[in-house]
Short mmCIF file of C-alpha atoms and ligand atoms in Angstrom, two decimals:
data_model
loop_
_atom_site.label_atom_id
_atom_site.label_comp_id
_atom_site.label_asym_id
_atom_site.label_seq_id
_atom_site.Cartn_x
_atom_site.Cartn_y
_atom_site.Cartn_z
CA UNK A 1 -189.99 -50.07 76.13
CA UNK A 2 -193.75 -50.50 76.55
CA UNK A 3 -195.03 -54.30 76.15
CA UNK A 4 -197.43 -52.91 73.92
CA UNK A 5 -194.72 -51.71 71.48
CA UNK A 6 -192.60 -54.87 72.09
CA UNK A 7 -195.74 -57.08 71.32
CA UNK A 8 -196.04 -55.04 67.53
CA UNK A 9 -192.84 -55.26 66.63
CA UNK A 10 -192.72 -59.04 67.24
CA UNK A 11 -196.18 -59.15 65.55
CA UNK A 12 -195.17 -56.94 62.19
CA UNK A 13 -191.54 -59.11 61.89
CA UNK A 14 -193.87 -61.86 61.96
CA UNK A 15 -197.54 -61.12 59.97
CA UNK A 16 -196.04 -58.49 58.31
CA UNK A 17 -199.00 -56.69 58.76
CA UNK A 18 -200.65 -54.28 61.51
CA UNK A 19 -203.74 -52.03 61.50
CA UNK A 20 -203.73 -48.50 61.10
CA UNK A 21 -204.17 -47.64 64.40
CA UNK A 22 -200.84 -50.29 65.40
CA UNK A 23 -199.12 -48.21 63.24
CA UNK A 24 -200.01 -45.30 64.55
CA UNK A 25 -199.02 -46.68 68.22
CA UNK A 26 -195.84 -48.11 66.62
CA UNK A 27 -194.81 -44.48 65.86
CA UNK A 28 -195.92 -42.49 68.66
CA UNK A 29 -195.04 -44.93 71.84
CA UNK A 30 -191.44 -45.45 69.94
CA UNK A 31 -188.42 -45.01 72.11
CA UNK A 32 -184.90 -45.66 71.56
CA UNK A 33 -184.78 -49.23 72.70
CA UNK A 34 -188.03 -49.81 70.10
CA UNK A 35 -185.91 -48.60 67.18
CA UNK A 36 -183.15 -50.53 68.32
CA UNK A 37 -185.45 -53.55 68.49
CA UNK A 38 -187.08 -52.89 65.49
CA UNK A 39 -183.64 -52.21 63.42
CA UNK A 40 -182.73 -55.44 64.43
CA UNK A 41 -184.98 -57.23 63.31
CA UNK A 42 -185.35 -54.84 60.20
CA UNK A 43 -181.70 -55.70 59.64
CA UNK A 44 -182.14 -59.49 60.07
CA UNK A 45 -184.72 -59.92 57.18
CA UNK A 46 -182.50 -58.26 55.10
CA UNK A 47 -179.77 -59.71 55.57
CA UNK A 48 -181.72 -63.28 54.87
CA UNK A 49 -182.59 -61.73 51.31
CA UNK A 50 -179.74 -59.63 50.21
CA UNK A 51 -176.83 -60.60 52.40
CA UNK A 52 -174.51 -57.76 53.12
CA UNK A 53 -175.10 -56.38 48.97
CA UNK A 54 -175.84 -52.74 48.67
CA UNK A 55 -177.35 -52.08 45.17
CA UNK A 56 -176.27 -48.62 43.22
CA UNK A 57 -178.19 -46.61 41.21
CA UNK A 58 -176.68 -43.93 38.92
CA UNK A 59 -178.83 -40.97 39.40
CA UNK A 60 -178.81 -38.85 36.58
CA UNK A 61 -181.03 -35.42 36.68
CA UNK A 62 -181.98 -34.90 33.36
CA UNK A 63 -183.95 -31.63 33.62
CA UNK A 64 -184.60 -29.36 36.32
CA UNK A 65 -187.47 -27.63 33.80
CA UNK A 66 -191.30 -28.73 35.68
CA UNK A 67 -194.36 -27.53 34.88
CA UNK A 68 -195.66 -28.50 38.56
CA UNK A 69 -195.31 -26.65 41.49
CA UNK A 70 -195.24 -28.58 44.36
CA UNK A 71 -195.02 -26.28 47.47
CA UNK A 72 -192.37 -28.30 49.04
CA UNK A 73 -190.02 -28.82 45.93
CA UNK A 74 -186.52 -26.02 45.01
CA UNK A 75 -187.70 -26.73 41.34
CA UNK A 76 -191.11 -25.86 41.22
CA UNK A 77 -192.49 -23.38 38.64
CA UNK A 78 -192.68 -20.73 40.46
CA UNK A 79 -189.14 -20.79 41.51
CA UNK A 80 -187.85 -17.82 39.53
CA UNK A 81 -184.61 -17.66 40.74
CA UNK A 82 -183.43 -21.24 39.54
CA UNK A 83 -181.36 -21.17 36.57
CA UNK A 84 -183.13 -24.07 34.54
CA UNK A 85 -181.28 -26.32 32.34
CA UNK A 86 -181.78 -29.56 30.21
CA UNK A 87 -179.11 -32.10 29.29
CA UNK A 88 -178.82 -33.20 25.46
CA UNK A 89 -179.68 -36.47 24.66
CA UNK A 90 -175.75 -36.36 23.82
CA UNK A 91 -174.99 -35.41 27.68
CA UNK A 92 -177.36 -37.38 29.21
CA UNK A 93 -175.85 -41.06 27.18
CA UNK A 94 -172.11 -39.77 27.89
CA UNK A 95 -173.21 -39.89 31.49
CA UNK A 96 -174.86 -43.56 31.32
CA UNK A 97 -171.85 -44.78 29.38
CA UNK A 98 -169.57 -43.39 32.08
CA UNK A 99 -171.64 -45.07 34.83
CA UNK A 100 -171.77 -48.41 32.70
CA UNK A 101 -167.99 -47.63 33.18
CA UNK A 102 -167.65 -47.37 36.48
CA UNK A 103 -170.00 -50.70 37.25
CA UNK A 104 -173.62 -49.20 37.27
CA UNK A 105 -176.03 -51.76 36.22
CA UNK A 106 -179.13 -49.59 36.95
CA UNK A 107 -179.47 -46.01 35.42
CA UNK A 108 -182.25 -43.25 36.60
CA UNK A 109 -183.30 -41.04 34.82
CA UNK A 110 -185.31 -38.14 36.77
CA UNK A 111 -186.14 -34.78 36.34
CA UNK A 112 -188.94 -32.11 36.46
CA UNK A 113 -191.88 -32.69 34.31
CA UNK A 114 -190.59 -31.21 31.01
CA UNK A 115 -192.42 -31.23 28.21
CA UNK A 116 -189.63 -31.43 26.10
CA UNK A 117 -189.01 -34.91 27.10
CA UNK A 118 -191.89 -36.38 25.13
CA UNK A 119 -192.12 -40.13 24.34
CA UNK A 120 -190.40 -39.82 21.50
CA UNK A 121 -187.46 -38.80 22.80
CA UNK A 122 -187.32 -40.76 26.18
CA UNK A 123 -188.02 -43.63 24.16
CA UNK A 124 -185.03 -43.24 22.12
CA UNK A 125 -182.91 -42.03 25.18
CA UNK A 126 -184.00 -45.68 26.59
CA UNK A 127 -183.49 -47.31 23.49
CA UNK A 128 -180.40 -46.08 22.95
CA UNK A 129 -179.00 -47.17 26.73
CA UNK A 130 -180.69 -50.42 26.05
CA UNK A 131 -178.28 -50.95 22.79
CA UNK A 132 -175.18 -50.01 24.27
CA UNK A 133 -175.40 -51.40 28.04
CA UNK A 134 -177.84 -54.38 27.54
CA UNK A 135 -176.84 -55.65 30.95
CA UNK A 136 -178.29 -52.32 32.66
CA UNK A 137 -181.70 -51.67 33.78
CA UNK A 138 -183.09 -48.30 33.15
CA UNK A 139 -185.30 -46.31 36.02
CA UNK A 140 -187.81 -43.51 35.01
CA UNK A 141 -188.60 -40.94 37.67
CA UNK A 142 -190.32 -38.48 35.13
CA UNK A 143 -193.07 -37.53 37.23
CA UNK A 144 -197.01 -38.53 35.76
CA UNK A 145 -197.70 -39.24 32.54
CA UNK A 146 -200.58 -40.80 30.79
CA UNK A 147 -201.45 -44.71 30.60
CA UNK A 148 -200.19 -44.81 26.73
CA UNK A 149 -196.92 -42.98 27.58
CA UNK A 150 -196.05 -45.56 30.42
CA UNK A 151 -196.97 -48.21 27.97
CA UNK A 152 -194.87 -46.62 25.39
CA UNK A 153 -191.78 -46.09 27.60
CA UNK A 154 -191.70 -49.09 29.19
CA UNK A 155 -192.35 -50.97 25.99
CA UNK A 156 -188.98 -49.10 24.69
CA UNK A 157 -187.18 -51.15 27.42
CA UNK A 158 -188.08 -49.25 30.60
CA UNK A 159 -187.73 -51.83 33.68
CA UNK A 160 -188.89 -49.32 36.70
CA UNK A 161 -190.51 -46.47 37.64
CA UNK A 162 -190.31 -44.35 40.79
CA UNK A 163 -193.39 -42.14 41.63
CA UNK A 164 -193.37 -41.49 44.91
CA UNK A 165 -197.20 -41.31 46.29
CA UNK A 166 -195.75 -38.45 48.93
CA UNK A 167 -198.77 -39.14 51.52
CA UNK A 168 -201.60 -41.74 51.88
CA UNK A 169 -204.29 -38.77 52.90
CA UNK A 170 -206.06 -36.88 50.50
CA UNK A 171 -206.07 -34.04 52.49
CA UNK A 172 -202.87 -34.11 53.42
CA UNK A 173 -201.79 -34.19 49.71
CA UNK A 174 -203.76 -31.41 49.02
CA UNK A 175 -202.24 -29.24 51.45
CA UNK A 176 -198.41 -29.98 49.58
CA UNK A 177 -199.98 -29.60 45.92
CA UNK A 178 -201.39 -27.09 44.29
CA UNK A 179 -205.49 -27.70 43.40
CA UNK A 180 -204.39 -28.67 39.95
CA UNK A 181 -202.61 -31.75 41.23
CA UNK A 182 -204.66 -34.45 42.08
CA UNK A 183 -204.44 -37.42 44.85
CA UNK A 184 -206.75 -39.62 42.84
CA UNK A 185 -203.99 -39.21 39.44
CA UNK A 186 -201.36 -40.05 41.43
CA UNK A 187 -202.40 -43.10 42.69
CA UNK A 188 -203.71 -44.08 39.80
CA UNK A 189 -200.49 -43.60 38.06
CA UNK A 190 -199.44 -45.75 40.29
CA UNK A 191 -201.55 -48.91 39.52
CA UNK A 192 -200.77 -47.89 35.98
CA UNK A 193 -197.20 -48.55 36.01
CA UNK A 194 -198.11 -51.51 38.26
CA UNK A 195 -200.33 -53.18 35.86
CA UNK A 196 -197.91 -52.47 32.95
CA UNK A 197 -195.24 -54.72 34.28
CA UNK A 198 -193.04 -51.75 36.31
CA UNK A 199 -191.17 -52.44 38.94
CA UNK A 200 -192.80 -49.68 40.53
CA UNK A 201 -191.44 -47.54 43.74
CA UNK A 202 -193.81 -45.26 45.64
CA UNK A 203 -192.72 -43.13 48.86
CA UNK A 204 -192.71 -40.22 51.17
CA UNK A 205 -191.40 -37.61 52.70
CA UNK A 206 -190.57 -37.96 56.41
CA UNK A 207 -191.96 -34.82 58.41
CA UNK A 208 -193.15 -32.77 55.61
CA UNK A 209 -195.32 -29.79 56.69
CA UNK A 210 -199.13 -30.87 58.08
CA UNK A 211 -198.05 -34.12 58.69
CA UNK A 212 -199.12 -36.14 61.39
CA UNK A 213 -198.87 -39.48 62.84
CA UNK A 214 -201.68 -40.32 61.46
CA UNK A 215 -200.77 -39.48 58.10
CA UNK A 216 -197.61 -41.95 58.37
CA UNK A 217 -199.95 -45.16 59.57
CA UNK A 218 -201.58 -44.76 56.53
CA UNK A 219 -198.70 -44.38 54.69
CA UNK A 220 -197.78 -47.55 56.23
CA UNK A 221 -200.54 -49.13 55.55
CA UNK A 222 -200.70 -47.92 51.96
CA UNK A 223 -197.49 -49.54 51.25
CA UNK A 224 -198.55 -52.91 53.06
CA UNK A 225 -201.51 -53.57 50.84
CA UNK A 226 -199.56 -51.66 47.50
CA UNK A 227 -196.40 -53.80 47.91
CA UNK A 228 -194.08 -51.08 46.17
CA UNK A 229 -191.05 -53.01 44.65
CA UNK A 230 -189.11 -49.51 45.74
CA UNK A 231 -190.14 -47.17 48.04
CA UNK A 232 -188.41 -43.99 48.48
CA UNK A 233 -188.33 -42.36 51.83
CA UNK A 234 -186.07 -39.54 52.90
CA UNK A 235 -186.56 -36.51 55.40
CA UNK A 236 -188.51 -33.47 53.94
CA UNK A 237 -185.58 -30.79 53.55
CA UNK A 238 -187.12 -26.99 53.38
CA UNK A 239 -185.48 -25.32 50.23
CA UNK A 240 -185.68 -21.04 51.02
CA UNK A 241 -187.73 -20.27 47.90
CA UNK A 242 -190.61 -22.05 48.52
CA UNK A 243 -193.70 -21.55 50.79
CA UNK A 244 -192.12 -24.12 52.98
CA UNK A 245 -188.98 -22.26 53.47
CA UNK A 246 -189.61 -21.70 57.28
CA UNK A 247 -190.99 -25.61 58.15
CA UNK A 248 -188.60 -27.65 60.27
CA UNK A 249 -186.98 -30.49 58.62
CA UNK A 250 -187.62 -34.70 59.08
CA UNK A 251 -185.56 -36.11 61.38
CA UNK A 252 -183.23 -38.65 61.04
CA UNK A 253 -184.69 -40.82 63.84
CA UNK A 254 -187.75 -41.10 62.82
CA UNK A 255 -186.70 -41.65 59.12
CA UNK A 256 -184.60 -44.33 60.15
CA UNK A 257 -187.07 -45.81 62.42
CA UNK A 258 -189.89 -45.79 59.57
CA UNK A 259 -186.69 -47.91 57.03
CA UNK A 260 -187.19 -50.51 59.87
CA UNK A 261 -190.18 -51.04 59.95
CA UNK A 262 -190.99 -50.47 56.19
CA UNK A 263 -188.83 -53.20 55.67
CA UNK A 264 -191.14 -55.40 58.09
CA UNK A 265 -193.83 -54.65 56.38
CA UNK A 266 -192.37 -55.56 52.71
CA UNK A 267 -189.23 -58.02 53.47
CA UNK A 268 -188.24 -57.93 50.21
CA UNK A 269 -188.88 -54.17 49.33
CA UNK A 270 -185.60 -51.95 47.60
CA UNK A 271 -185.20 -49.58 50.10
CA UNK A 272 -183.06 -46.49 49.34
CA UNK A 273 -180.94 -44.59 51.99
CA UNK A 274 -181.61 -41.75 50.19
CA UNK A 275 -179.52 -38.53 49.56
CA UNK A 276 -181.70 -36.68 51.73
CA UNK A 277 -181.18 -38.81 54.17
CA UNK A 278 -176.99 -37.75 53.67
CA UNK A 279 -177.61 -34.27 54.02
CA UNK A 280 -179.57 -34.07 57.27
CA UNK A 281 -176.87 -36.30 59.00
CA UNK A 282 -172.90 -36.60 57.19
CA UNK A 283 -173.31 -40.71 58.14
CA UNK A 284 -177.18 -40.33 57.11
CA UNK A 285 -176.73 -42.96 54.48
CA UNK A 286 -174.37 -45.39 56.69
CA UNK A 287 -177.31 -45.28 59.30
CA UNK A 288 -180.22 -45.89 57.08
CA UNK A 289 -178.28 -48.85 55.49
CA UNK A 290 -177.78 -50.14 59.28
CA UNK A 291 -182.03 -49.42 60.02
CA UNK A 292 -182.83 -52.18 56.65
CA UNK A 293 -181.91 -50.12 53.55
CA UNK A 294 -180.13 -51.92 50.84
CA UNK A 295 -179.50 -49.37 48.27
CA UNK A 296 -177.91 -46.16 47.31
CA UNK A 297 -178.33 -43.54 44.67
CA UNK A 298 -175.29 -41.45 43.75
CA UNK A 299 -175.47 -38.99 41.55
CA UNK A 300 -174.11 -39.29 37.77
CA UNK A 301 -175.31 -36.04 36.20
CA UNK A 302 -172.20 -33.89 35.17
CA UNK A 303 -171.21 -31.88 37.63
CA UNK A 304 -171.60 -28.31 35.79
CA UNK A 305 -175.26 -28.52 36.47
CA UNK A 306 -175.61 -30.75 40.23
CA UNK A 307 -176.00 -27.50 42.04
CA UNK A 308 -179.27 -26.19 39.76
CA UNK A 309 -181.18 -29.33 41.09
CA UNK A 310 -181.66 -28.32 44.54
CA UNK A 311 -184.72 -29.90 45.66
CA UNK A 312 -184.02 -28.49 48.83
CA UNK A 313 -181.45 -26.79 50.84
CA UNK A 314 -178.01 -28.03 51.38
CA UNK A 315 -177.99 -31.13 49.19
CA UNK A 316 -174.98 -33.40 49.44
CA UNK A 317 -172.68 -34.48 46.37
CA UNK A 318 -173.00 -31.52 44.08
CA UNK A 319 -168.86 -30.87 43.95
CA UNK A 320 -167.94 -34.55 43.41
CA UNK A 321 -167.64 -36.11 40.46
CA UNK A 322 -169.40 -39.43 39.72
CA UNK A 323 -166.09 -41.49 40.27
CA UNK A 324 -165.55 -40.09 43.65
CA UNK A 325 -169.16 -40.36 44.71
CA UNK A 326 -168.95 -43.79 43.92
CA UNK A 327 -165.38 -44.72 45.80
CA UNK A 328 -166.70 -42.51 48.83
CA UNK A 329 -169.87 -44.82 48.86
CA UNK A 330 -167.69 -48.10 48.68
CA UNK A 331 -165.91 -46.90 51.88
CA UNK A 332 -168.49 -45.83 53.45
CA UNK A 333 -170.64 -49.02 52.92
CA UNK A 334 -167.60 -51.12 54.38
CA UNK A 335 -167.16 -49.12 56.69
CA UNK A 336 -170.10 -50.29 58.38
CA UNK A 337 -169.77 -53.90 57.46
CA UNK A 338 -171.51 -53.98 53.94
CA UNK A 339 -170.54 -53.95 49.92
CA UNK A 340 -171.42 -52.41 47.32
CA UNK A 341 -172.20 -54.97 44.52
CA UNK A 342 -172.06 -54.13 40.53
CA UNK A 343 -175.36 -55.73 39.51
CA UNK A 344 -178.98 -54.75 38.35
CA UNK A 345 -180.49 -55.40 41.69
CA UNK A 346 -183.90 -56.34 40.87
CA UNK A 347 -186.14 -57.21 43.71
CA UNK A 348 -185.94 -60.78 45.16
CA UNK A 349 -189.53 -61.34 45.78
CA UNK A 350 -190.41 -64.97 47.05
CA UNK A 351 -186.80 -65.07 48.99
CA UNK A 352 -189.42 -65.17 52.56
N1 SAM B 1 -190.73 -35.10 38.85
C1 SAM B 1 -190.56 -36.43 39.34
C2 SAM B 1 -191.66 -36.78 40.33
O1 SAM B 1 -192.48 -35.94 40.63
O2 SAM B 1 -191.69 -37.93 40.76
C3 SAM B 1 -189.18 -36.71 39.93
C4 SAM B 1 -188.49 -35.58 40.60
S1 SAM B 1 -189.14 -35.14 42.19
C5 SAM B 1 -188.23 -33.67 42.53
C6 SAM B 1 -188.41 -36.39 43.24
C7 SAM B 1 -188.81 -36.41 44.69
O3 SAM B 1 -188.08 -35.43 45.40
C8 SAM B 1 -190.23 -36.12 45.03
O4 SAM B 1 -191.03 -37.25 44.86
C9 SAM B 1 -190.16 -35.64 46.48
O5 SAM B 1 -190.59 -36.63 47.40
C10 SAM B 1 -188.68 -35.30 46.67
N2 SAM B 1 -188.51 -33.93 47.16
C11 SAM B 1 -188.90 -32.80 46.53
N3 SAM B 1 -188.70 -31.72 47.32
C12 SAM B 1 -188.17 -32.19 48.48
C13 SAM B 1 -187.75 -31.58 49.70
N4 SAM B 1 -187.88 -30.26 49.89
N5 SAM B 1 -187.25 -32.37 50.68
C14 SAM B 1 -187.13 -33.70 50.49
N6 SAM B 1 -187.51 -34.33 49.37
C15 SAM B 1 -188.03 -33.60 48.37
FE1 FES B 2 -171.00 -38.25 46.87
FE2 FES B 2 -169.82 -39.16 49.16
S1 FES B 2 -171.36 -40.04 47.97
S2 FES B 2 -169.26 -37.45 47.91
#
């Protein structure tokens, strides 16, 4: 390994902080003894903070309806060959009962941006998980919404919110989004939920199309001076009916390498191995947990309707039932040395 690269690592796991242009040398000049340097130390930090705990999430996909058409996402608008569907506020309870059941103390809700989940009825949907598991956090990943809706939900009893920025560069973003989409809203959703009292996630997608190392330092960067309490990375996955169909995937190297060193950055960040992650390698998880992750997010939406949100091609865990995701996790946490722990998992900041 180059000094150079030896002498940033050291320096990040120390200052927690780099330029833009460190970042960028981080990331081109890494080799294989850099990532195994910089998981180490990624996996030290994290260990001081959380031990050997994996937090769990129950994911459940609430709509696959969005009025957005991101050119990298399975769901998009334009999709026309999706069959769409929306749980009932019935179905989508039944589901966070069942993972209250089986030891979830955080519930997500995500889905496309569907106008038929108004504040009204998230609201309720929040109160109502609220009443009956009081001990459980509950996780919006709606997509943007206005300042008063964000108020609104998380005044209902909403504790976090995952937005991920997807890139740092405006032009970047532009070249993923469609011209109605704007770089400037989503960031300033961002500080919205932040200022609100979220614990707020932001994060990208490893290798998407036009990106460049460049893009990632600022990325970097962005969540050194943004201090996500989550930040979601996972490799960009092409899905065949979108203009991306014919881009090469993220890799898991540099995905896992970019989990070290995010962790660096933000010691005490909640770091997903994320189910992209899974479906690019079958121990994609296992390794991202063993680069600094400390939490997964399997899926509790029933199983009827797993396969309709494909986000991209390929996706892992749309047979299984919640139950069995959840044992298969277990294992395949200690497998590799760590547990999977039935609590809320809220961020330990101050633990550094
Ligand atoms: N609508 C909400 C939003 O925009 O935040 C939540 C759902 S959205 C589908 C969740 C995330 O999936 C996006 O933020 C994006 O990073 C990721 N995603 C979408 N398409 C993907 C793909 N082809 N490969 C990997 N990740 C993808
Ligand atoms: Fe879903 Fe392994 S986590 S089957």
């Amino acid at each position: 390994m180059k000094e150079k690269v030896r002498e940033l690592i050291e320096k990040l796991a120390a200052e927690h902080s780099l330029t833009v242009s460190e970042y960028q040398t981080l990331i081109e000049e890494r080799t294989d003894e850099a990532a195994e340097l910089m998981a180490a130390e990624a996996v030290a930090v994290r260990k001081r903070i959380y031990g050997t705990d994996v937090y769990i999430r129950g994911l459940i996909e609430i709509s696959n309806i969005c009025k957005n058409d991101c050119y990298y996402c399975g769901i998009r608008r334009s999709n026309r060959e999706v069959r769409r569907y929306r749980l009932t506020p019935e179905e989508i309870l039944e589901s966070a009962a069942a993972g209250s059941e089986l030891g979830f103390r955080t519930i997500v809700l995500q889905g496309g941006e569907d106008p038929y989940f108004t504040d009204e009825v998230l609201a309720g949907l929040i109160g109502e998980i609220r009443k009956h598991c009081p001990d459980t956090a509950v996780t919006l990943s709606m997509g943007e919404r206005g300042y008063a809706s964000f108020k609104r939900l998380f005044d209902a009893g909403a504790d976090r919110y995952l937005l991920r920025h997807e890139t740092a560069d405006e032009e970047h973003y532009g070249k993923l989004h469609p011209p109605e989409m704007s770089f400037e809203h989503r960031m300033k959703c961002l500080q919205e939920l932040r200022g609100i009292g979220y614990q707020t996630g932001a994060g990208f997608m490893v290798g998407s199309p036009f990106q460049t190392t460049a893009h990632l330092a600022k990325d970097l960067k962005f969540i050194e001076t943004f201090k996500p309490d989550m930040c979601g990375i996972g490799p960009f996955i092409p899905h065949h009916q979108t203009p991306f169909a014919d881009r090469e995937a993220g890799t898991l190297e540099l995905t896992c390498y970019l989990l070290s060193v995010i962790r660096l950055i933000h010691p005490p960040v909640l770091l997903p191995a994320t189910t992209a992650l899974g479906t690019i390698d079958p121990a994609g998880r296992e390794k991202g947990i063993l680069a600094g992750a400390n939490v997964v997010m399997p899926n509790l939406s029933p199983v009827g309707v797993r396969r309709q949100y494909e986000l991209y091609d390929g996706k892992i865990c749309t047979g299984e039932e919640s139950a069995e995701c959840l044992v298969c996790l277990k294992n395949r946490m200690r497998s590799i040395g760590y547990r999977i722990v039935e609590e809320r998992g809220d961020i330990k900041n101050g633990c550094l």
